[in-house]
């Protein structure tokens, strides 16, 4: 019986070895391991962040469900501004899918790209002054002025509710404090926590004062000096209409 048991065990081992060798020779070989590569960041179906320039257009601001683009003109011609609503297309063909706090998502050729807002550089002062002489700006203020195009000012004037959400009364200090800032306030060089006290000497008491006390002056083609504080230190903002710029 012992011999029979040993023989059975030997036969079983030989059979298992045969099956293993057969499976190894006929089975599909695994591909060699290769190091993996990290994919670009994907945000809600949009590809990695792209520069603020889209073709010949540059994203200069957002407000509500609208985005503002400046488009460079041909040689010798001035740039122009366009206002694009969600769902509409840019002149270059890309469709505006979504407006975010400080970016937009564009769709083209079946793929989406998130374009992040970049604050525009301060205008370079020119040697000669034209319509700026009517704006009551000193030379130093003119050099530091943030210039807004009439089309942008007009579009922002309709966003009174947006500014009411972005600014709150600053309390005992007076003025209004920026909160939840993004693309809209980036055009005004305003940061989260900045306190705006006065516009051309007039006290600012509510977020809608951005429209009534600041944008209204720019829409009329003038300028406005806004005094306030940043991190407790005095701060001044100078805004001018395009016709009021150097």
C-alpha atoms as a printed R data frame, in Angstrom:
    type eleno elety resid chain resno       x       y       z
1   ATOM     1    CA   UNK     A     1   0.000   0.000   0.000
2   ATOM     2    CA   UNK     A     2   2.873   2.321   0.802
3   ATOM     3    CA   UNK     A     3   4.401   1.640  -2.600
4   ATOM     4    CA   UNK     A     4   1.066   2.317  -4.287
5   ATOM     5    CA   UNK     A     5   0.686   5.640  -2.455
6   ATOM     6    CA   UNK     A     6   4.188   6.733  -3.429
7   ATOM     7    CA   UNK     A     7   3.547   5.763  -7.032
8   ATOM     8    CA   UNK     A     8   0.292   7.741  -7.103
9   ATOM     9    CA   UNK     A     9   1.997  10.814  -5.643
10  ATOM    10    CA   UNK     A    10   4.797  10.542  -8.208
11  ATOM    11    CA   UNK     A    11   2.320  10.263 -11.057
12  ATOM    12    CA   UNK     A    12   0.366  13.318  -9.745
13  ATOM    13    CA   UNK     A    13   3.542  15.406  -9.473
14  ATOM    14    CA   UNK     A    14   4.610  14.408 -12.994
15  ATOM    15    CA   UNK     A    15   1.151  15.286 -14.343
16  ATOM    16    CA   UNK     A    16   1.164  18.720 -12.646
17  ATOM    17    CA   UNK     A    17   4.633  19.434 -13.988
18  ATOM    18    CA   UNK     A    18   3.543  18.475 -17.513
19  ATOM    19    CA   UNK     A    19   0.462  20.701 -17.346
20  ATOM    20    CA   UNK     A    20   2.544  23.634 -16.069
21  ATOM    21    CA   UNK     A    21   5.139  23.296 -18.807
22  ATOM    22    CA   UNK     A    22   2.422  22.998 -21.463
23  ATOM    23    CA   UNK     A    23   0.605  26.103 -20.190
24  ATOM    24    CA   UNK     A    24   3.850  28.112 -20.081
25  ATOM    25    CA   UNK     A    25   4.681  27.239 -23.685
26  ATOM    26    CA   UNK     A    26   1.166  27.880 -25.039
27  ATOM    27    CA   UNK     A    27   0.052  30.781 -22.824
28  ATOM    28    CA   UNK     A    28   0.197  34.465 -23.920
29  ATOM    29    CA   UNK     A    29   3.358  36.214 -22.737
30  ATOM    30    CA   UNK     A    30   2.906  39.453 -20.752
31  ATOM    31    CA   UNK     A    31   4.325  42.579 -22.331
32  ATOM    32    CA   UNK     A    32   7.453  44.001 -20.793
33  ATOM    33    CA   UNK     A    33   6.818  46.617 -18.076
34  ATOM    34    CA   UNK     A    34   7.429  50.201 -19.109
35  ATOM    35    CA   UNK     A    35   7.538  53.270 -16.835
36  ATOM    36    CA   UNK     A    36   4.276  55.203 -16.943
37  ATOM    37    CA   UNK     A    37   3.963  58.926 -17.748
38  ATOM    38    CA   UNK     A    38   1.769  61.372 -15.869
39  ATOM    39    CA   UNK     A    39  -1.095  62.822 -17.905
40  ATOM    40    CA   UNK     A    40  -1.811  66.592 -17.984
41  ATOM    41    CA   UNK     A    41  -4.191  67.892 -15.340
42  ATOM    42    CA   UNK     A    42  -7.821  67.497 -16.398
43  ATOM    43    CA   UNK     A    43 -10.403  69.845 -14.864
44  ATOM    44    CA   UNK     A    44 -14.038  68.917 -15.502
45  ATOM    45    CA   UNK     A    45 -13.243  67.571 -18.949
46  ATOM    46    CA   UNK     A    46 -11.023  70.496 -19.946
47  ATOM    47    CA   UNK     A    47  -7.396  70.004 -20.887
48  ATOM    48    CA   UNK     A    48  -4.433  71.603 -19.121
49  ATOM    49    CA   UNK     A    49  -4.431  75.357 -18.586
50  ATOM    50    CA   UNK     A    50  -3.564  77.305 -21.728
51  ATOM    51    CA   UNK     A    51  -2.145  80.823 -22.068
52  ATOM    52    CA   UNK     A    52  -4.578  83.731 -22.111
53  ATOM    53    CA   UNK     A    53  -3.959  84.226 -25.855
54  ATOM    54    CA   UNK     A    54  -6.321  82.373 -28.211
55  ATOM    55    CA   UNK     A    55  -5.317  82.904 -31.838
56  ATOM    56    CA   UNK     A    56  -5.270  86.683 -32.250
57  ATOM    57    CA   UNK     A    57  -7.546  87.226 -29.232
58  ATOM    58    CA   UNK     A    58  -6.486  87.749 -25.627
59  ATOM    59    CA   UNK     A    59  -8.716  87.072 -22.635
60  ATOM    60    CA   UNK     A    60  -8.819  90.316 -20.636
61  ATOM    61    CA   UNK     A    61 -11.673  89.731 -18.203
62  ATOM    62    CA   UNK     A    62 -14.799  87.849 -17.165
63  ATOM    63    CA   UNK     A    63 -18.043  88.936 -15.549
64  ATOM    64    CA   UNK     A    64 -21.064  86.760 -14.871
65  ATOM    65    CA   UNK     A    65 -21.472  84.536 -17.938
66  ATOM    66    CA   UNK     A    66 -19.558  86.811 -20.286
67  ATOM    67    CA   UNK     A    67 -15.902  86.917 -21.298
68  ATOM    68    CA   UNK     A    68 -14.051  89.905 -22.726
69  ATOM    69    CA   UNK     A    69 -11.381  89.490 -25.405
70  ATOM    70    CA   UNK     A    70  -9.090  92.013 -27.060
71  ATOM    71    CA   UNK     A    71  -8.262  91.302 -30.689
72  ATOM    72    CA   UNK     A    72  -5.125  92.693 -32.245
73  ATOM    73    CA   UNK     A    73  -5.780  94.636 -35.426
74  ATOM    74    CA   UNK     A    74  -3.799  94.532 -38.634
75  ATOM    75    CA   UNK     A    75  -0.646  96.594 -38.977
76  ATOM    76    CA   UNK     A    76  -1.473 100.222 -38.343
77  ATOM    77    CA   UNK     A    77  -4.994  99.555 -37.005
78  ATOM    78    CA   UNK     A    78  -6.138  99.670 -33.396
79  ATOM    79    CA   UNK     A    79  -7.141  96.631 -31.408
80  ATOM    80    CA   UNK     A    80 -10.830  95.971 -30.798
81  ATOM    81    CA   UNK     A    81 -12.748  94.318 -27.974
82  ATOM    82    CA   UNK     A    82 -15.467  91.680 -28.195
83  ATOM    83    CA   UNK     A    83 -17.866  90.420 -25.536
84  ATOM    84    CA   UNK     A    84 -18.701  86.705 -25.829
85  ATOM    85    CA   UNK     A    85 -21.522  84.982 -23.945
86  ATOM    86    CA   UNK     A    86 -21.474  81.342 -22.861
87  ATOM    87    CA   UNK     A    87 -22.440  79.191 -25.841
88  ATOM    88    CA   UNK     A    88 -21.317  81.754 -28.426
89  ATOM    89    CA   UNK     A    89 -18.208  81.571 -30.609
90  ATOM    90    CA   UNK     A    90 -15.147  83.784 -30.827
91  ATOM    91    CA   UNK     A    91 -14.284  85.375 -34.176
92  ATOM    92    CA   UNK     A    92 -11.579  82.693 -34.520
93  ATOM    93    CA   UNK     A    93 -14.181  79.910 -34.202
94  ATOM    94    CA   UNK     A    94 -13.667  78.587 -30.657
95  ATOM    95    CA   UNK     A    95 -16.906  78.230 -28.671
96  ATOM    96    CA   UNK     A    96 -17.166  79.601 -25.140
97  ATOM    97    CA   UNK     A    97 -18.362  76.628 -23.091
98  ATOM    98    CA   UNK     A    98 -18.117  77.992 -19.563
99  ATOM    99    CA   UNK     A    99 -17.045  81.128 -17.672
100 ATOM   100    CA   UNK     A   100 -15.280  80.487 -14.362
101 ATOM   101    CA   UNK     A   101 -14.102  82.829 -11.605
102 ATOM   102    CA   UNK     A   102 -10.751  83.593 -13.259
103 ATOM   103    CA   UNK     A   103 -10.759  81.522 -16.462
104 ATOM   104    CA   UNK     A   104 -12.899  80.319 -19.347
105 ATOM   105    CA   UNK     A   105 -13.333  76.934 -21.019
106 ATOM   106    CA   UNK     A   106 -13.250  76.948 -24.821
107 ATOM   107    CA   UNK     A   107 -14.210  74.144 -27.206
108 ATOM   108    CA   UNK     A   108 -12.644  73.523 -30.614
109 ATOM   109    CA   UNK     A   109 -12.305  70.411 -32.793
110 ATOM   110    CA   UNK     A   110 -14.078  68.260 -30.205
111 ATOM   111    CA   UNK     A   111 -11.754  69.090 -27.301
112 ATOM   112    CA   UNK     A   112 -11.999  71.593 -24.456
113 ATOM   113    CA   UNK     A   113  -9.256  73.890 -23.180
114 ATOM   114    CA   UNK     A   114  -9.257  75.969 -20.018
115 ATOM   115    CA   UNK     A   115  -7.848  79.445 -20.659
116 ATOM   116    CA   UNK     A   116  -6.728  81.267 -17.533
117 ATOM   117    CA   UNK     A   117  -6.999  85.010 -17.183
118 ATOM   118    CA   UNK     A   118  -3.735  86.927 -17.004
119 ATOM   119    CA   UNK     A   119  -3.929  90.490 -15.662
120 ATOM   120    CA   UNK     A   120  -3.077  92.942 -18.386
121 ATOM   121    CA   UNK     A   121   0.149  94.881 -18.102
122 ATOM   122    CA   UNK     A   122  -0.064  98.543 -17.237
123 ATOM   123    CA   UNK     A   123  -0.096 100.733 -20.340
124 ATOM   124    CA   UNK     A   124   3.223 102.264 -21.322
125 ATOM   125    CA   UNK     A   125   3.020 106.049 -21.097
126 ATOM   126    CA   UNK     A   126   3.530 107.925 -24.341
127 ATOM   127    CA   UNK     A   127   5.387 111.172 -24.838
128 ATOM   128    CA   UNK     A   128   2.352 113.107 -26.088
129 ATOM   129    CA   UNK     A   129  -1.007 113.629 -24.407
130 ATOM   130    CA   UNK     A   130  -4.166 113.948 -26.477
131 ATOM   131    CA   UNK     A   131  -7.623 113.566 -24.936
132 ATOM   132    CA   UNK     A   132  -6.046 112.870 -21.534
133 ATOM   133    CA   UNK     A   133  -5.801 116.612 -20.950
134 ATOM   134    CA   UNK     A   134  -9.590 116.579 -20.443
135 ATOM   135    CA   UNK     A   135  -9.393 113.916 -17.728
136 ATOM   136    CA   UNK     A   136  -7.884 115.971 -14.904
137 ATOM   137    CA   UNK     A   137  -5.085 113.458 -14.351
138 ATOM   138    CA   UNK     A   138  -1.625 114.413 -13.227
139 ATOM   139    CA   UNK     A   139   1.270 113.019 -15.235
140 ATOM   140    CA   UNK     A   140   2.114 110.478 -12.510
141 ATOM   141    CA   UNK     A   141  -1.516 109.311 -12.334
142 ATOM   142    CA   UNK     A   142  -1.723 109.048 -16.109
143 ATOM   143    CA   UNK     A   143   1.327 106.790 -16.146
144 ATOM   144    CA   UNK     A   144  -0.233 104.466 -13.560
145 ATOM   145    CA   UNK     A   145  -3.763 104.524 -14.983
146 ATOM   146    CA   UNK     A   146  -5.619 101.315 -15.760
147 ATOM   147    CA   UNK     A   147  -7.289 101.943 -19.108
148 ATOM   148    CA   UNK     A   148 -10.590 100.229 -19.954
149 ATOM   149    CA   UNK     A   149 -12.122 100.044 -23.410
150 ATOM   150    CA   UNK     A   150 -15.658 101.530 -23.795
151 ATOM   151    CA   UNK     A   151 -17.071  98.126 -24.865
152 ATOM   152    CA   UNK     A   152 -15.742  96.513 -21.704
153 ATOM   153    CA   UNK     A   153 -17.029  99.353 -19.512
154 ATOM   154    CA   UNK     A   154 -20.487  99.131 -21.079
155 ATOM   155    CA   UNK     A   155 -20.655  95.368 -20.544
156 ATOM   156    CA   UNK     A   156 -19.481  95.635 -16.936
157 ATOM   157    CA   UNK     A   157 -22.068  98.329 -16.186
158 ATOM   158    CA   UNK     A   158 -24.763  95.669 -16.626
159 ATOM   159    CA   UNK     A   159 -23.103  93.464 -13.971
160 ATOM   160    CA   UNK     A   160 -24.330  95.384 -10.931
161 ATOM   161    CA   UNK     A   161 -25.345  92.146  -9.163
162 ATOM   162    CA   UNK     A   162 -21.897  90.660  -9.771
163 ATOM   163    CA   UNK     A   163 -20.179  93.581  -8.048
164 ATOM   164    CA   UNK     A   164 -22.675  93.418  -5.175
165 ATOM   165    CA   UNK     A   165 -21.538  89.828  -4.555
166 ATOM   166    CA   UNK     A   166 -17.850  90.653  -4.865
167 ATOM   167    CA   UNK     A   167 -17.801  93.589  -2.446
168 ATOM   168    CA   UNK     A   168 -19.169  93.935   1.081
169 ATOM   169    CA   UNK     A   169 -19.288  96.883   3.502
170 ATOM   170    CA   UNK     A   170 -15.942  97.143   5.300
171 ATOM   171    CA   UNK     A   171 -17.520  97.893   8.688
172 ATOM   172    CA   UNK     A   172 -16.108 100.523  11.038
173 ATOM   173    CA   UNK     A   173 -13.369 101.525   8.593
174 ATOM   174    CA   UNK     A   174 -15.969 102.501   6.009
175 ATOM   175    CA   UNK     A   175 -15.744 101.725   2.313
176 ATOM   176    CA   UNK     A   176 -16.207  98.322   0.650
177 ATOM   177    CA   UNK     A   177 -13.997  95.235   0.920
178 ATOM   178    CA   UNK     A   178 -13.258  92.923  -2.019
179 ATOM   179    CA   UNK     A   179 -14.089  89.283  -1.412
180 ATOM   180    CA   UNK     A   180 -14.085  86.231  -3.684
181 ATOM   181    CA   UNK     A   181 -12.196  88.183  -6.314
182 ATOM   182    CA   UNK     A   182 -11.424  86.695  -9.707
183 ATOM   183    CA   UNK     A   183 -11.317  87.655 -13.353
184 ATOM   184    CA   UNK     A   184 -13.657  90.617 -13.030
185 ATOM   185    CA   UNK     A   185 -11.669  92.428 -10.365
186 ATOM   186    CA   UNK     A   186  -8.356  91.422 -11.968
187 ATOM   187    CA   UNK     A   187  -9.131  93.987 -14.669
188 ATOM   188    CA   UNK     A   188  -9.229  96.607 -11.897
189 ATOM   189    CA   UNK     A   189  -6.028  95.324 -10.214
190 ATOM   190    CA   UNK     A   190  -8.064  94.648  -7.076
191 ATOM   191    CA   UNK     A   191  -7.064  91.794  -4.771
192 ATOM   192    CA   UNK     A   192  -9.017  89.868  -2.176
193 ATOM   193    CA   UNK     A   193  -9.221  91.915   1.019
194 ATOM   194    CA   UNK     A   194  -8.570  95.312  -0.603
195 ATOM   195    CA   UNK     A   195 -10.724  98.081   0.857
196 ATOM   196    CA   UNK     A   196 -12.001 100.835  -1.460
197 ATOM   197    CA   UNK     A   197 -12.887 103.972   0.505
198 ATOM   198    CA   UNK     A   198 -13.532 106.848  -1.916
199 ATOM   199    CA   UNK     A   199 -13.954 107.455  -5.643
200 ATOM   200    CA   UNK     A   200 -12.939 111.024  -6.553
201 ATOM   201    CA   UNK     A   201 -13.635 111.873  -2.924
202 ATOM   202    CA   UNK     A   202 -17.119 110.309  -2.837
203 ATOM   203    CA   UNK     A   203 -17.513 107.613  -0.119
204 ATOM   204    CA   UNK     A   204 -18.114 104.053  -1.339
205 ATOM   205    CA   UNK     A   205 -20.703 102.198   0.740
206 ATOM   206    CA   UNK     A   206 -21.903  99.203  -1.339
207 ATOM   207    CA   UNK     A   207 -20.703  96.933  -4.109
208 ATOM   208    CA   UNK     A   208 -22.977  98.582  -6.668
209 ATOM   209    CA   UNK     A   209 -20.906 101.765  -6.170
210 ATOM   210    CA   UNK     A   210 -18.405 100.182  -8.600
211 ATOM   211    CA   UNK     A   211 -21.044 100.886 -11.250
212 ATOM   212    CA   UNK     A   212 -22.497 104.156  -9.997
213 ATOM   213    CA   UNK     A   213 -19.304 105.874  -8.833
214 ATOM   214    CA   UNK     A   214 -16.529 104.359 -10.994
215 ATOM   215    CA   UNK     A   215 -17.852 102.822 -14.223
216 ATOM   216    CA   UNK     A   216 -20.260 105.706 -14.772
217 ATOM   217    CA   UNK     A   217 -17.314 108.138 -14.923
218 ATOM   218    CA   UNK     A   218 -15.404 105.870 -17.306
219 ATOM   219    CA   UNK     A   219 -18.457 105.382 -19.514
220 ATOM   220    CA   UNK     A   220 -18.644 109.151 -19.847
221 ATOM   221    CA   UNK     A   221 -15.057 109.126 -21.135
222 ATOM   222    CA   UNK     A   222 -13.426 110.453 -17.991
223 ATOM   223    CA   UNK     A   223 -11.203 109.164 -15.233
224 ATOM   224    CA   UNK     A   224 -11.536 108.356 -11.548
225 ATOM   225    CA   UNK     A   225  -9.151 108.163  -8.588
226 ATOM   226    CA   UNK     A   226 -10.018 105.528  -6.001
227 ATOM   227    CA   UNK     A   227  -8.434 105.721  -2.544
228 ATOM   228    CA   UNK     A   228  -8.351 102.727  -0.224
229 ATOM   229    CA   UNK     A   229  -6.101 100.326   1.633
230 ATOM   230    CA   UNK     A   230  -4.343  97.022   0.988
231 ATOM   231    CA   UNK     A   231  -3.238  94.977   4.013
232 ATOM   232    CA   UNK     A   232  -3.712  98.108   6.132
233 ATOM   233    CA   UNK     A   233  -1.488 100.340   3.980
234 ATOM   234    CA   UNK     A   234  -2.814 103.244   1.865
235 ATOM   235    CA   UNK     A   235  -3.467 102.340  -1.762
236 ATOM   236    CA   UNK     A   236  -4.596 104.348  -4.781
237 ATOM   237    CA   UNK     A   237  -6.107 103.066  -8.007
238 ATOM   238    CA   UNK     A   238  -6.340 105.222 -11.139
239 ATOM   239    CA   UNK     A   239  -8.856 104.308 -13.847
240 ATOM   240    CA   UNK     A   240  -9.322 105.999 -17.192
241 ATOM   241    CA   UNK     A   241 -11.470 105.549 -20.250
242 ATOM   242    CA   UNK     A   242  -9.691 104.665 -23.477
243 ATOM   243    CA   UNK     A   243 -10.296 108.175 -24.830
244 ATOM   244    CA   UNK     A   244  -8.689 109.514 -21.647
245 ATOM   245    CA   UNK     A   245  -5.492 107.444 -21.923
246 ATOM   246    CA   UNK     A   246  -2.118 108.867 -23.097
